[in-house]
Coordinates of C-alpha atoms and ligand atoms in Angstrom, one line a residue:
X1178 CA 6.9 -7.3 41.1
X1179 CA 9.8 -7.0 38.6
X1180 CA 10.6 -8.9 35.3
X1181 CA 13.4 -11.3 34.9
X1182 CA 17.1 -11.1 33.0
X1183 CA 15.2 -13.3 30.5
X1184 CA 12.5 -11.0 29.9
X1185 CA 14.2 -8.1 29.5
X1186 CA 16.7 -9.7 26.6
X1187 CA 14.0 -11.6 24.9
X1188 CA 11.9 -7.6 24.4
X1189 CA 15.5 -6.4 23.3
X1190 CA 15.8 -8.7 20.8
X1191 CA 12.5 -8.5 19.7
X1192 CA 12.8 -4.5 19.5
X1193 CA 16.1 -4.4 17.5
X1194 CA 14.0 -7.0 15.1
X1195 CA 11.6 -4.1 15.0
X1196 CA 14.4 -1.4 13.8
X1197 CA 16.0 -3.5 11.6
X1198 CA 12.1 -3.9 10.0
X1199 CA 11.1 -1.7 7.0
X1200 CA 7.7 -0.8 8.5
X1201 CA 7.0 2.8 8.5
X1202 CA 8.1 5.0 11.6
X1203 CA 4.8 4.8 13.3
X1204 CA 4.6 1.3 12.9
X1205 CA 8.1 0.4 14.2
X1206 CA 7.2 2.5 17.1
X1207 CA 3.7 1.2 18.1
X1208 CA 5.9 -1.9 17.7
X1209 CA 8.8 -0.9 20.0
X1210 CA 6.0 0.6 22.8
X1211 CA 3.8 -2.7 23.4
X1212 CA 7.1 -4.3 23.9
X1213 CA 8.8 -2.5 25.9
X1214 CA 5.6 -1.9 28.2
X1215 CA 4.8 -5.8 28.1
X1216 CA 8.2 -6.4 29.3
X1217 CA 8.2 -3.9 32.5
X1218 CA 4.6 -5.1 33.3
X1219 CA 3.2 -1.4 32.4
X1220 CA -0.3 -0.4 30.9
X1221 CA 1.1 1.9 28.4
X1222 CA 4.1 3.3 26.5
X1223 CA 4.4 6.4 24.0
X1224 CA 7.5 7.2 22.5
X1225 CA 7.9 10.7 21.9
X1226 CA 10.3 12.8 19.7
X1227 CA 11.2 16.1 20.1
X1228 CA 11.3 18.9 17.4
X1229 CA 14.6 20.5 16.6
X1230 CA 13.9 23.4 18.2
X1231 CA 13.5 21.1 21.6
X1232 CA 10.3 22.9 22.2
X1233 CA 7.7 20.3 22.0
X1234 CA 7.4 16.6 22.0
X1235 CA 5.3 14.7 19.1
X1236 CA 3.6 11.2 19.4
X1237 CA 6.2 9.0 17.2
X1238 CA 4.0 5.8 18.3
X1239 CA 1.9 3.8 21.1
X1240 CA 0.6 1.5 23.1
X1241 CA -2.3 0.8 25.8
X1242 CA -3.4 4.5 25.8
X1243 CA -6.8 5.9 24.6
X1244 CA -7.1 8.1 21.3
X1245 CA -8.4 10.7 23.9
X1246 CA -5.1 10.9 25.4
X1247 CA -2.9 10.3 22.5
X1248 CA -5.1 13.1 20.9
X1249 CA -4.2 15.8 23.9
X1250 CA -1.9 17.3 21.5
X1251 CA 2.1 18.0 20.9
X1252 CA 3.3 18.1 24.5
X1253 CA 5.4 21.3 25.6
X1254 CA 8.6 19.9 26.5
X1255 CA 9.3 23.0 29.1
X1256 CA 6.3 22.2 30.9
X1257 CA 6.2 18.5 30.8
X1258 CA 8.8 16.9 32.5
X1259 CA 11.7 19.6 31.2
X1260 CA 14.4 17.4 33.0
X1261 CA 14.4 15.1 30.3
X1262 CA 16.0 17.8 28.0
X1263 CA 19.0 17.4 30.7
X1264 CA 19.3 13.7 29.9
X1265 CA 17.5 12.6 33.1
X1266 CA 15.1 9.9 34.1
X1267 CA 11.9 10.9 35.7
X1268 CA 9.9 9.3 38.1
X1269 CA 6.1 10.9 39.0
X1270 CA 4.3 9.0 41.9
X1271 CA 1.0 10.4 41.2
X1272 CA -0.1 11.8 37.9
X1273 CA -3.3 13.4 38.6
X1274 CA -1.8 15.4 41.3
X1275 CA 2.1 16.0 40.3
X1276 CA 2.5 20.0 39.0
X1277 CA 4.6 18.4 36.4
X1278 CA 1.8 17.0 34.0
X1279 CA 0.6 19.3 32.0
X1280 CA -2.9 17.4 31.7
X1281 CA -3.8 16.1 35.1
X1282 CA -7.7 16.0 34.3
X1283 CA -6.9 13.9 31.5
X1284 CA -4.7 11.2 33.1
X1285 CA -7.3 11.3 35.8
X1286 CA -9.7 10.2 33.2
X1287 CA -7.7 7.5 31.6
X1288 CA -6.8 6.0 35.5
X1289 CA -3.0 6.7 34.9
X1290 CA -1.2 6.8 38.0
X1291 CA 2.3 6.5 37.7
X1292 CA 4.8 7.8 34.7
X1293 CA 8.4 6.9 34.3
X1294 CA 10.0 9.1 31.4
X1295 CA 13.2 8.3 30.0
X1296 CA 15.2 10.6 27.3
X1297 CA 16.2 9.4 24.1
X1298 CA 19.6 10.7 23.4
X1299 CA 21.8 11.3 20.6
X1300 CA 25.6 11.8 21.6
X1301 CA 24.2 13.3 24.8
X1302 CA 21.7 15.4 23.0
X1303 CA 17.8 14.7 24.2
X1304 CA 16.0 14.0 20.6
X1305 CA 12.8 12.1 22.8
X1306 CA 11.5 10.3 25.5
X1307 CA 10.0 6.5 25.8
X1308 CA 6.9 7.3 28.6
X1309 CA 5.4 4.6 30.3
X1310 CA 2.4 4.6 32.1
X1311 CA 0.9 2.3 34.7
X1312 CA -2.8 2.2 36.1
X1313 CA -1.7 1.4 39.8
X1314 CA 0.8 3.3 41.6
X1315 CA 4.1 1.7 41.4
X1316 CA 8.0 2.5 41.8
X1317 CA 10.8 1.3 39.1
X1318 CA 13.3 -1.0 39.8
X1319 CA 17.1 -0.2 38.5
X1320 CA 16.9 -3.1 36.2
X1321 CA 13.7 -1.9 34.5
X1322 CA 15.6 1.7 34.1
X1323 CA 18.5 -0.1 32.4
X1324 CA 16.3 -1.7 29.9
X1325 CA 14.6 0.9 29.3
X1326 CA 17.9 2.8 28.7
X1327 CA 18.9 0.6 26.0
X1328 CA 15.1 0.5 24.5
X1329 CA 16.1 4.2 24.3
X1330 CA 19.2 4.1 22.7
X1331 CA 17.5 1.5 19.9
X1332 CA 14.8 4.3 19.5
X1333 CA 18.1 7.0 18.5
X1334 CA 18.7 4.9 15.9
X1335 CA 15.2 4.5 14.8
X1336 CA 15.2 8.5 14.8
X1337 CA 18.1 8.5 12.6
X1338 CA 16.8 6.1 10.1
X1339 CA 13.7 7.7 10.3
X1340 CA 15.3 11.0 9.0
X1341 CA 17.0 9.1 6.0
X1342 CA 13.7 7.9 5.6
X1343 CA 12.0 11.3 4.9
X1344 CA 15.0 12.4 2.9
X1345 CA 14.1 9.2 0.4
X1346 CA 10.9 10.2 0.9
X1347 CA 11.1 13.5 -0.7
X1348 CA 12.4 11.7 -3.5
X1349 CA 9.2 9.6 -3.9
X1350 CA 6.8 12.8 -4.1
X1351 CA 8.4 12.8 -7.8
X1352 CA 6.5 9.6 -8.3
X1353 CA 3.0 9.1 -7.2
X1354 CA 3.5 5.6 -8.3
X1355 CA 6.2 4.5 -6.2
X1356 CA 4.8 6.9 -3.7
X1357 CA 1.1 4.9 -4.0
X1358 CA 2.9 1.5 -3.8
X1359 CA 5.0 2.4 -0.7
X1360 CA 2.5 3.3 1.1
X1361 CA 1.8 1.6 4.5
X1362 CA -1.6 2.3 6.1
X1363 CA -1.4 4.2 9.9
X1364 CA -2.7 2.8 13.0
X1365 CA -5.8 4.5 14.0
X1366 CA -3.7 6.2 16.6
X1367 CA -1.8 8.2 13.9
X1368 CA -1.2 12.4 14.8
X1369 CA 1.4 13.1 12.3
X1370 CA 0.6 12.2 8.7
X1371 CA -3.1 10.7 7.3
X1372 CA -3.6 8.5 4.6
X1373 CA -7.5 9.9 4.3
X1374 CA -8.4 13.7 5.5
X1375 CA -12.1 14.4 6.7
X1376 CA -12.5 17.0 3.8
X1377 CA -10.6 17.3 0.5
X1378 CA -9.9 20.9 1.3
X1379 CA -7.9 19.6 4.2
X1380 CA -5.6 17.3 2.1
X1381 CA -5.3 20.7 -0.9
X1382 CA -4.0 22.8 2.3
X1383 CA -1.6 19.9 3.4
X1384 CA -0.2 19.6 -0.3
X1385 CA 0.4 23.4 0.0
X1386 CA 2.1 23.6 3.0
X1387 CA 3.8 20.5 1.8
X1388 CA 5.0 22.3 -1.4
X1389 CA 6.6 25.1 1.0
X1390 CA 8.2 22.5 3.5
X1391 CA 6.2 23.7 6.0
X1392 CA 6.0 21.2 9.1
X1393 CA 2.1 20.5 10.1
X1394 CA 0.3 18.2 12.0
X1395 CA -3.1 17.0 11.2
X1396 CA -5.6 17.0 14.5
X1397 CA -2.9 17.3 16.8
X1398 CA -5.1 17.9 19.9
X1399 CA -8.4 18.3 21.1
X1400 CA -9.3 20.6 23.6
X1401 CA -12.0 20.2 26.6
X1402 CA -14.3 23.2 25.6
X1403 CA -17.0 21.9 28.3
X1404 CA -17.4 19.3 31.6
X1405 CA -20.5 17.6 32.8
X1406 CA -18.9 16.9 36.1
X1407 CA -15.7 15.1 35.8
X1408 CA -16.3 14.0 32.2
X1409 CA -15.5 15.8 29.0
X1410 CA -19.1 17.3 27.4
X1411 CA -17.6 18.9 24.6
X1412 CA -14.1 19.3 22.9
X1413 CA -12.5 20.6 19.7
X1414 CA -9.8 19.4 17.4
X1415 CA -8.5 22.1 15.0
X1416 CA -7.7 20.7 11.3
X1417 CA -3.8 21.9 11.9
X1418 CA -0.9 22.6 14.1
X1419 CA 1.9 24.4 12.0
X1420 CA 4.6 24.1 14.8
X1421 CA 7.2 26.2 13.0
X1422 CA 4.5 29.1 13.4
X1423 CA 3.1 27.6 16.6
X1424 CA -0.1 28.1 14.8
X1425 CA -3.6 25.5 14.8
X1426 CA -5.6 26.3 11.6
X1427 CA -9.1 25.1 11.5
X1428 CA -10.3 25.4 7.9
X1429 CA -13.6 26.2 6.7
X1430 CA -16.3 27.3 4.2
X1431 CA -18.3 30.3 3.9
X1432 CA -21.3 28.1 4.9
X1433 CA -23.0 30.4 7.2
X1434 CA -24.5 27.5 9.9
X1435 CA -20.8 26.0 9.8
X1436 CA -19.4 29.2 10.5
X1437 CA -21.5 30.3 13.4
X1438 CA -20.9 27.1 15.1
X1439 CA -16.7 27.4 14.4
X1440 CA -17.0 31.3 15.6
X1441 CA -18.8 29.7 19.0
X1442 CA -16.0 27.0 20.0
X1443 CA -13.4 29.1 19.0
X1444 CA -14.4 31.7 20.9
X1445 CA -14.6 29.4 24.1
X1446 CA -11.5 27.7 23.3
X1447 CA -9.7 31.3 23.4
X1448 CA -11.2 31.9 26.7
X1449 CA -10.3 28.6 28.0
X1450 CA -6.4 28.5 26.6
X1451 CA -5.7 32.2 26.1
X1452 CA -2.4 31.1 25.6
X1453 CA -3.0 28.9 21.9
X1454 CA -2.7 30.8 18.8
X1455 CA -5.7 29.4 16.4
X1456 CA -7.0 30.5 13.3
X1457 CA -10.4 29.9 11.1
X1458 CA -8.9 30.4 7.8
X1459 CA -11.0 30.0 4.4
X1460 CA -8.9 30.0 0.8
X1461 CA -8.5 33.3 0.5
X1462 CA -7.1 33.9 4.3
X1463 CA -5.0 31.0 4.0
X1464 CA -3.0 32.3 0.9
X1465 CA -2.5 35.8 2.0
X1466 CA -1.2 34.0 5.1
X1467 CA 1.2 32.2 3.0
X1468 CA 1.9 35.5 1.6
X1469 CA 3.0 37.4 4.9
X1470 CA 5.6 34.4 5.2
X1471 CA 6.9 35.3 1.5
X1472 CA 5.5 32.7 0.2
X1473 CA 2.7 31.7 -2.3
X1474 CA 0.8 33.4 -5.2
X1475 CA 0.0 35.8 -3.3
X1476 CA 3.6 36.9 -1.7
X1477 CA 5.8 39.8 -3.2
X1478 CA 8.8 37.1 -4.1
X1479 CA 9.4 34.9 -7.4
X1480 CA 8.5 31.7 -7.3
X1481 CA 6.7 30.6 -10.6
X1482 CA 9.0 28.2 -12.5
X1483 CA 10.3 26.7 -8.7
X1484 CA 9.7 23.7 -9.3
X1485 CA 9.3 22.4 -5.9
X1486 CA 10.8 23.5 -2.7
X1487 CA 13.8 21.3 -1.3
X1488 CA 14.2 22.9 2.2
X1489 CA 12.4 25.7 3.9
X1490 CA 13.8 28.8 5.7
X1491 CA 12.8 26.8 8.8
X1492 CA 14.8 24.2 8.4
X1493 CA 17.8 26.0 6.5
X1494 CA 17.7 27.8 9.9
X1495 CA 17.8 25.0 12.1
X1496 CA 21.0 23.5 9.9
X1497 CA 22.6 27.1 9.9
X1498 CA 22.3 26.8 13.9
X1499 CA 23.6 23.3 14.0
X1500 CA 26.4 23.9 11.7
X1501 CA 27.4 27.1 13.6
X1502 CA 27.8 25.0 16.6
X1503 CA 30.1 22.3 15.4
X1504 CA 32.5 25.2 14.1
X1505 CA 32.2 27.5 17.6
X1506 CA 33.0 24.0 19.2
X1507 CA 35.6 23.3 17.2
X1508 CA 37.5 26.7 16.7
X1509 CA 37.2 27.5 20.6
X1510 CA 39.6 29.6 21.3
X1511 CA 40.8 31.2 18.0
X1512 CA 39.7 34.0 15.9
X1513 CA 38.2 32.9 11.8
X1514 CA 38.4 34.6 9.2
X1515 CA 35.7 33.9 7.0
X1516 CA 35.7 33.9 3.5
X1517 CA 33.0 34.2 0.6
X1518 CA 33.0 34.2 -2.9
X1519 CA 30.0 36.9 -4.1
X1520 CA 27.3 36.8 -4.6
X1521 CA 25.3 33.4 -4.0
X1522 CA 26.8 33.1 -0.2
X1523 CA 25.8 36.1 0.9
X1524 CA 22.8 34.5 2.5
X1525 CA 24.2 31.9 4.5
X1526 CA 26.9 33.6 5.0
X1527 CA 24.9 36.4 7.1
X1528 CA 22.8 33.8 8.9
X1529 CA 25.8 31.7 9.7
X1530 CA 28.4 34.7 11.0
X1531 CA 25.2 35.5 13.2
X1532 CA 25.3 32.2 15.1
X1533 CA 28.8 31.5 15.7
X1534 CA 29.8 32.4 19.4
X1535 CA 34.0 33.3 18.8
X1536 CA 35.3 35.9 17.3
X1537 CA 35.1 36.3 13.5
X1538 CA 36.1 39.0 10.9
X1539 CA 35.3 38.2 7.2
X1540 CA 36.1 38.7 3.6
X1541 CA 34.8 38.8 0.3
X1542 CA 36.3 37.8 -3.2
X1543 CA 34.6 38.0 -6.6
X1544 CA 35.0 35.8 -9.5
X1545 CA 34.4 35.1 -13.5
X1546 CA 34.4 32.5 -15.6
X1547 CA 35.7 32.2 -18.9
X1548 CA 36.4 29.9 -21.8
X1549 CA 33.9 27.9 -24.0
X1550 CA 32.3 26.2 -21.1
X1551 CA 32.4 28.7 -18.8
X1552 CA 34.0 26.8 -16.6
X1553 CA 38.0 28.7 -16.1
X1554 CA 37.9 30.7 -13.1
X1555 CA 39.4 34.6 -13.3
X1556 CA 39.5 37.0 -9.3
X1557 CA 37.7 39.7 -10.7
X1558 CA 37.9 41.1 -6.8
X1559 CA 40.9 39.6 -4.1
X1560 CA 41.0 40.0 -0.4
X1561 CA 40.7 43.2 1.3
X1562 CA 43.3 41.9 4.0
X1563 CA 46.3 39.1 4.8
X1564 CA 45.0 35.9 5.5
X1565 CA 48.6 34.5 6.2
X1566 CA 48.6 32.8 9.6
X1567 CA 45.1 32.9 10.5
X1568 CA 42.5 30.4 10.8
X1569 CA 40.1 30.2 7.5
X1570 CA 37.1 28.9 7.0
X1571 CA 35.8 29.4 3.3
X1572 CA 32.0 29.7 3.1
X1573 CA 30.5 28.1 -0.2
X1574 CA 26.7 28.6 -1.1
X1575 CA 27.2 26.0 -3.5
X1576 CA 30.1 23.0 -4.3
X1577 CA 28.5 21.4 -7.9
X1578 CA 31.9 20.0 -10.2
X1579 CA 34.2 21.6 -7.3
X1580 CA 36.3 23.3 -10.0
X1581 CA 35.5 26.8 -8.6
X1582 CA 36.8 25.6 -5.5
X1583 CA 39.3 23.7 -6.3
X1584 CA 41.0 26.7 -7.7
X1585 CA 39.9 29.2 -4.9
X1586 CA 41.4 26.9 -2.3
X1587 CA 44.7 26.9 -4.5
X1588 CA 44.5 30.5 -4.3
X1589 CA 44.0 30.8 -0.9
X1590 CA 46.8 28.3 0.5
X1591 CA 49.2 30.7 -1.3
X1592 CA 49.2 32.6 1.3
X1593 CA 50.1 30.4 4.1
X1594 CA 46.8 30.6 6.5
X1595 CA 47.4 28.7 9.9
X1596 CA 44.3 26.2 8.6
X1597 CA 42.5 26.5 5.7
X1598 CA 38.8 24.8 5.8
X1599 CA 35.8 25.0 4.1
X1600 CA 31.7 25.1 5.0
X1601 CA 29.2 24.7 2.3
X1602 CA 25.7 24.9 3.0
X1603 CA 24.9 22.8 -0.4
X1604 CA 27.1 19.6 -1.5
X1605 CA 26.1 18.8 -5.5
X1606 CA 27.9 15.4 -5.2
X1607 CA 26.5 13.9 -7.9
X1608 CA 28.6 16.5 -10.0
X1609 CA 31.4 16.2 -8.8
X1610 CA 34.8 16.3 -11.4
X1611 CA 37.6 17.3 -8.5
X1612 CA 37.7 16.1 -5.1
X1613 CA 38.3 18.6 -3.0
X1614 CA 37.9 18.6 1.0
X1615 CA 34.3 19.7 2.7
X1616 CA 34.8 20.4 6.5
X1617 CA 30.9 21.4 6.9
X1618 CA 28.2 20.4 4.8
X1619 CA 24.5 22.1 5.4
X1620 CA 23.0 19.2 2.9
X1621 CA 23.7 17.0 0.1
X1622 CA 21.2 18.2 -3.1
X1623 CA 20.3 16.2 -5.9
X1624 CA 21.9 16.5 -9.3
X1625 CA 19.4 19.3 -10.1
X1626 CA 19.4 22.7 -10.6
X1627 CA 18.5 25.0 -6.9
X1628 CA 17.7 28.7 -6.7
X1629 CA 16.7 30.9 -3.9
X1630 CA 18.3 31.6 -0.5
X1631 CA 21.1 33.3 -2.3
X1632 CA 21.7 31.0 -5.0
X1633 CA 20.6 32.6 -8.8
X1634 CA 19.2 31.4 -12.3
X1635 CA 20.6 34.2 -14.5
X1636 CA 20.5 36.9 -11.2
X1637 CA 16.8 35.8 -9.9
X1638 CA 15.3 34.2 -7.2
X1639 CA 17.7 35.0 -5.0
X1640 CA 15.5 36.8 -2.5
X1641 CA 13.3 33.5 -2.1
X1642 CA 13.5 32.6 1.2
X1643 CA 13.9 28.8 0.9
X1644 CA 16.0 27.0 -1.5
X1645 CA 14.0 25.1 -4.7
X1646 CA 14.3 23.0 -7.7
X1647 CA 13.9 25.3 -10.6
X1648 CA 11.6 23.7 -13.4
X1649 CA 14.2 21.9 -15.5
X1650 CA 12.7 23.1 -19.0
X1651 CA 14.0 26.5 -17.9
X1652 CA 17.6 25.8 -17.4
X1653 CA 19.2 26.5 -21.0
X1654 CA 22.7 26.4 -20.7
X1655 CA 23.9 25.4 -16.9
X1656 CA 26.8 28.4 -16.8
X1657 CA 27.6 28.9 -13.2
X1658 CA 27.2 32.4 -11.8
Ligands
IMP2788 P1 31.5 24.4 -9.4 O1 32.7 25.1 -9.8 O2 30.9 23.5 -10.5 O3 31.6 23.7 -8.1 O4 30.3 25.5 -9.3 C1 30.1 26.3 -8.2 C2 29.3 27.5 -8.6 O5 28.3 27.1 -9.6 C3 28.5 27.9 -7.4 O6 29.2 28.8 -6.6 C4 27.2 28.5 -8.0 O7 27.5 29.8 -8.3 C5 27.1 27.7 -9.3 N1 26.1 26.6 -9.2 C6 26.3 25.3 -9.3 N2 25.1 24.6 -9.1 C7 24.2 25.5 -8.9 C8 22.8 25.4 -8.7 O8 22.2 24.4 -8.6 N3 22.1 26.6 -8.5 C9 22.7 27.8 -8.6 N4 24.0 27.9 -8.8 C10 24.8 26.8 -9.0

C-alpha cells in the first residue's frame, strides 16, 4: 500500500487552499485532517497544538475519530509521546498495548491500531503534532513522512495566523455586532470554544473568566467512572478545564438532588484519577476563587473602572519568559546592565531580571515632566554607577509618543556604553511622534489608555496583576507619570 507523487501534491495543494481560507481555526483544521488522512490512506487524523507552557496538547481539529475519543481530554504532552517536544516522528505499532498512550482502553474501543505522530515546529520549536490513526496495523513509508512533514509545516503557519486571529479577535469583543456577524458555527467535534453552553450559568462563568483572560476549555474530557465489561457504563465530563490552574470546574446549583448526585461522581472520579484537580463550585465559591488569584469583586486589588483586561498575568508571564530568552541568547557571553526609569517598570523589570540566564546588574533613574503639556522631560534621579563601556539594555514599562525615550536614550549614549538597546514590554504605536529603536517588544497595545502590572492612572492600579484598559470616561487629562 502507499499513495502516489500525484496524491500527495494534489492534498498539498488542497491543504494550502485551506490556510489561505478565512474559515475559523477549527474549520481549517477539520479541513487540513480529512485531507491529509485521505491522502496517506489512514482512518483518522487530529491535529494537535501545544500550550505555551508545552505541557499539554489541545484538539485544534479532526477527522474519522469518535466524539468519545476526541472528548478524552487535553492530552499530557510528557506522557503522550514526549519525543515529539524533541522534534521527532513517532511510530507506535500497537496502540492498545504501547506504554506510550496514555488511554489504551479507549483506543481499544475505537479499533485504533497504529499512530504515526508528527511535530509541528516553529524555527525548531515543537508548537503541535498532526496524529494519524489507522484501524489495521500498518508501517509508514518515507514518502508518507515527507508529506506529512510539509502538512506540518503548513499547520505552523496556520498556528501563527491563528494567533493574529485571536488578537483581532479581542478587538471584536468591543462589538457584539461584528462579533455576531463573524461568527462561524463549530463542528460538533468542537473542545475549545462553544457557540451554545448546556446552561446559561456556564456561558456567565466563561464571560468571567473571559474578562480576566483566563484560558478555559469547555468539556474538555470525560472520564470512565464505571465498566460493564470492556465497555464504558458511566462517565463524567466537568463543565471546565482552566489549564493555566490545571483546574476542571464543574458548576452547580444548590439543588439538593443535583448536588448529591455531583458529590457521588466526583467522589469516584477522585478515587479513580487521584491525580486531577476538580472542583464543584456554585457563585459564591467561584468568586472567592477568583479572589485568591487577586482577581474579582471579591479580591483585595482595584479593579472597578478596568475596563477590560488586555493580557493576564499568565500570559504576561509566558512573554516575560520568551522575551528573556531572546536576550540571554543574544547577549551570551557578556554582562547587561539594565536600566529602568521608576516607577511603572518595576514590575517587568523584576519578572524579567528573574528569567535571564547571564549575568546582569541594574539601575534605576527617575524622571519629571514639565511644561504646559507635560510632556519636557527633567532626571530628577541619575545613575548610581558608569554605564561607559558596558552593554545596556533599557527596560521601558511603557513606549506611547516615544518622547520620554527619545530623550533618555540621548542621555544615556552620552556616556559611551559598548551597545545601547532597549526592551519594552508595551509598544503604544499608534502614538507614536519620534521614532526611536525597540530591540524587544512584550506587545503592541491599542491606542488606549492601560493600568496595572506596574503601569498607574494618577499612582493606582499598579498592584493589579494583569494589565487593562481603564474605562475611558475616567482618563481626564492623559499626563504621563
Ligand atoms: P511617552 O514619552 O509618550 O512615550 O510616554 C511614556 C510614559 O508615559 C510611560 O513611561 C508611562 O509612564 C506613560 N504612559 C503612556 N501611556 C500610558 C498608559 O497607557 N498607561 C500608563 N502610563 C502610560
Amino acid at each position: 500500500m502507499g499513495s502516489s507523487r500525484g496524491t500527495y501534491y494534489s492534498a498539498l495543494k488542497q491543504i494550502n487552499r485551506f490556510a489561505n481560507s478565512p474559515l475559523s481555526l477549527r474549520r481549517v483544521c477539520n479541513s487540513v485532517a480529512k485531507s491529509a488522512a485521505t491522502a496517506v490512506q489512514a482512518n483518522g487524523c487530529r491535529i494537535l497544538c501545544l500550550n505555551p507552557r508545552k505541557e499539554y496538547l489541545i484538539t485544534s481539529g479532526a477527522y474519522g475519530l469518535s466524539d468519545l475519543y476526541l472528548k478524552k481530554g487535553p492530552l499530557d504532552v510528557h506522557r503522550s509521546l514526549p519525543d515529539i517536544l524533541d522534534g521527532k516522528v513517532v511510530f507506535i505499532a500497537d496502540a492498545t498495548k504501547d506504554r506510550r498512550v496514555q488511554y489504551p482502553q479507549i483506543a481499544r474501543e475505537q479499533g485504533i491500531s497504529s499512530i504515526l505522530g508528527i511535530p509541528i515546529l516553529d524555527r525548531g520549536d515543537a508548537i503541535g503534532e498532526i496524529r494519524i490513526y489507522t484501524r489495521e496495523p500498518r508501517q509508514f513509508s518515507e514518502a508518507d513522512k515527507s508529506f506529512l512533514l510539509s502538512v506540518a509545516d503548513i499547520c505552523a503557519v496556520i498556528f501563527e495566523g491563528a494567533e493574529l486571529h485571536q488578537l483581532l479577535e479581542q478587538d471584536y469583543k468591543v462589538s457584539d455586532k461584528r462579533r455576531k456577524s463573524s461568527r462561524v458555527s463549530p463542528l460538533p467535534t468542537t473542545t475549545l470554544r462553544p457557540t451554545t453552553f448546556a446552561h446559561p450559568s456556564e456561558e456567565d462563568f466563561a464571560k468571567l473568566l473571559d474578562f480576566y483572560c483566563i484560558e478555559w476549555l469547555y468539556e474538555p474530557r470525560s472520564f470512565p467512572l464505571r465498566w460493564d465489561g470492556d465497555k464504558i457504563a458511566e462517565m463524567f465530563t466537568p463543565d471546565f478545564y482552566l489549564p493555566e490552574l490545571d483546574l476542571y470546574v464543574e458548576l452547580t446549583t444548590l439543588k439538593q438532588n443535583l448536588l448529591t448526585e455531583k458529590n457521588r461522581k466526583l467522589r469516584r472520579l477522585r478515587e479513580l484519577y487521584p491525580e486531577v484537580n476538580i472542583r464543584l463550585l456554585n457563585k459564591n465559591d467561584f468568586l472567592k476563587l477568583l479572589a485568591k488569584y487577586g482577581y474579582g469583586p471579591l479580591g483585595e486589588a482595584k479593579v472597578e473602572g478596568v475596563d477590560r483586561v488586555l493580557y493576564s498575568h499568565a500570559k504576561i508571564q509566558r512573554r516575560v519568559r520568551t522575551l528573556a530568552r531572546h536576550i540571554s541568547r543574544d547577549y551570551a557571553g557578556q554582562q547587561l546592565v539594565l536600566i529602568g526609569i521608576l516607577k511603572g517598570v518595576v514590575c517587568f523589570m523584576a519578572d524579567l531580571m528573574q528569567n535571564l540566564s547571564i549575568p546582569v546588574t541594574m539601575d534605576f533613574m527617575a524622571i519629571s515632566y514639565y511644561g504646559g503639556d507635560g510632556q519636557v522631560v527633567k532626571i530628577t534621579r541619575d545613575l548610581d554607577s558608569s554605564i561607559t563601556g558596558q552593554h545596556v539594555l533599557m527596560v521601558e514599562d511603557i513606549v506611547d509618543t516615544g518622547m520620554t525615550l527619545n530623550y533618555i536614550l540621548n542621555h544615556l549614549s552620552a556616556h559611551n556604553p559598548a551597545s545601547l538597546r532597549v526592551c519594552t514590554l508595551l509598544d503604544k504605536r499608534a502614538r507614536r511622534l519620534i521614532n526611536v529603536p525597540l530591540n524587544y517588544i512584550g506587545f503592541d497595545v491599542p491606542d488606549e489608555f492601560v493600568v496595572g502590572y506596574g503601569l498607574d492612572y494618577k499612582g493606582q492600579y499598579r498592584n493589579l496583576p494583569f494589565v487593562g484598559i481603564l474605562h475611558p470616561e475616567l482618563i481626564k487629562d492623559r499626563k504621563p507619570g
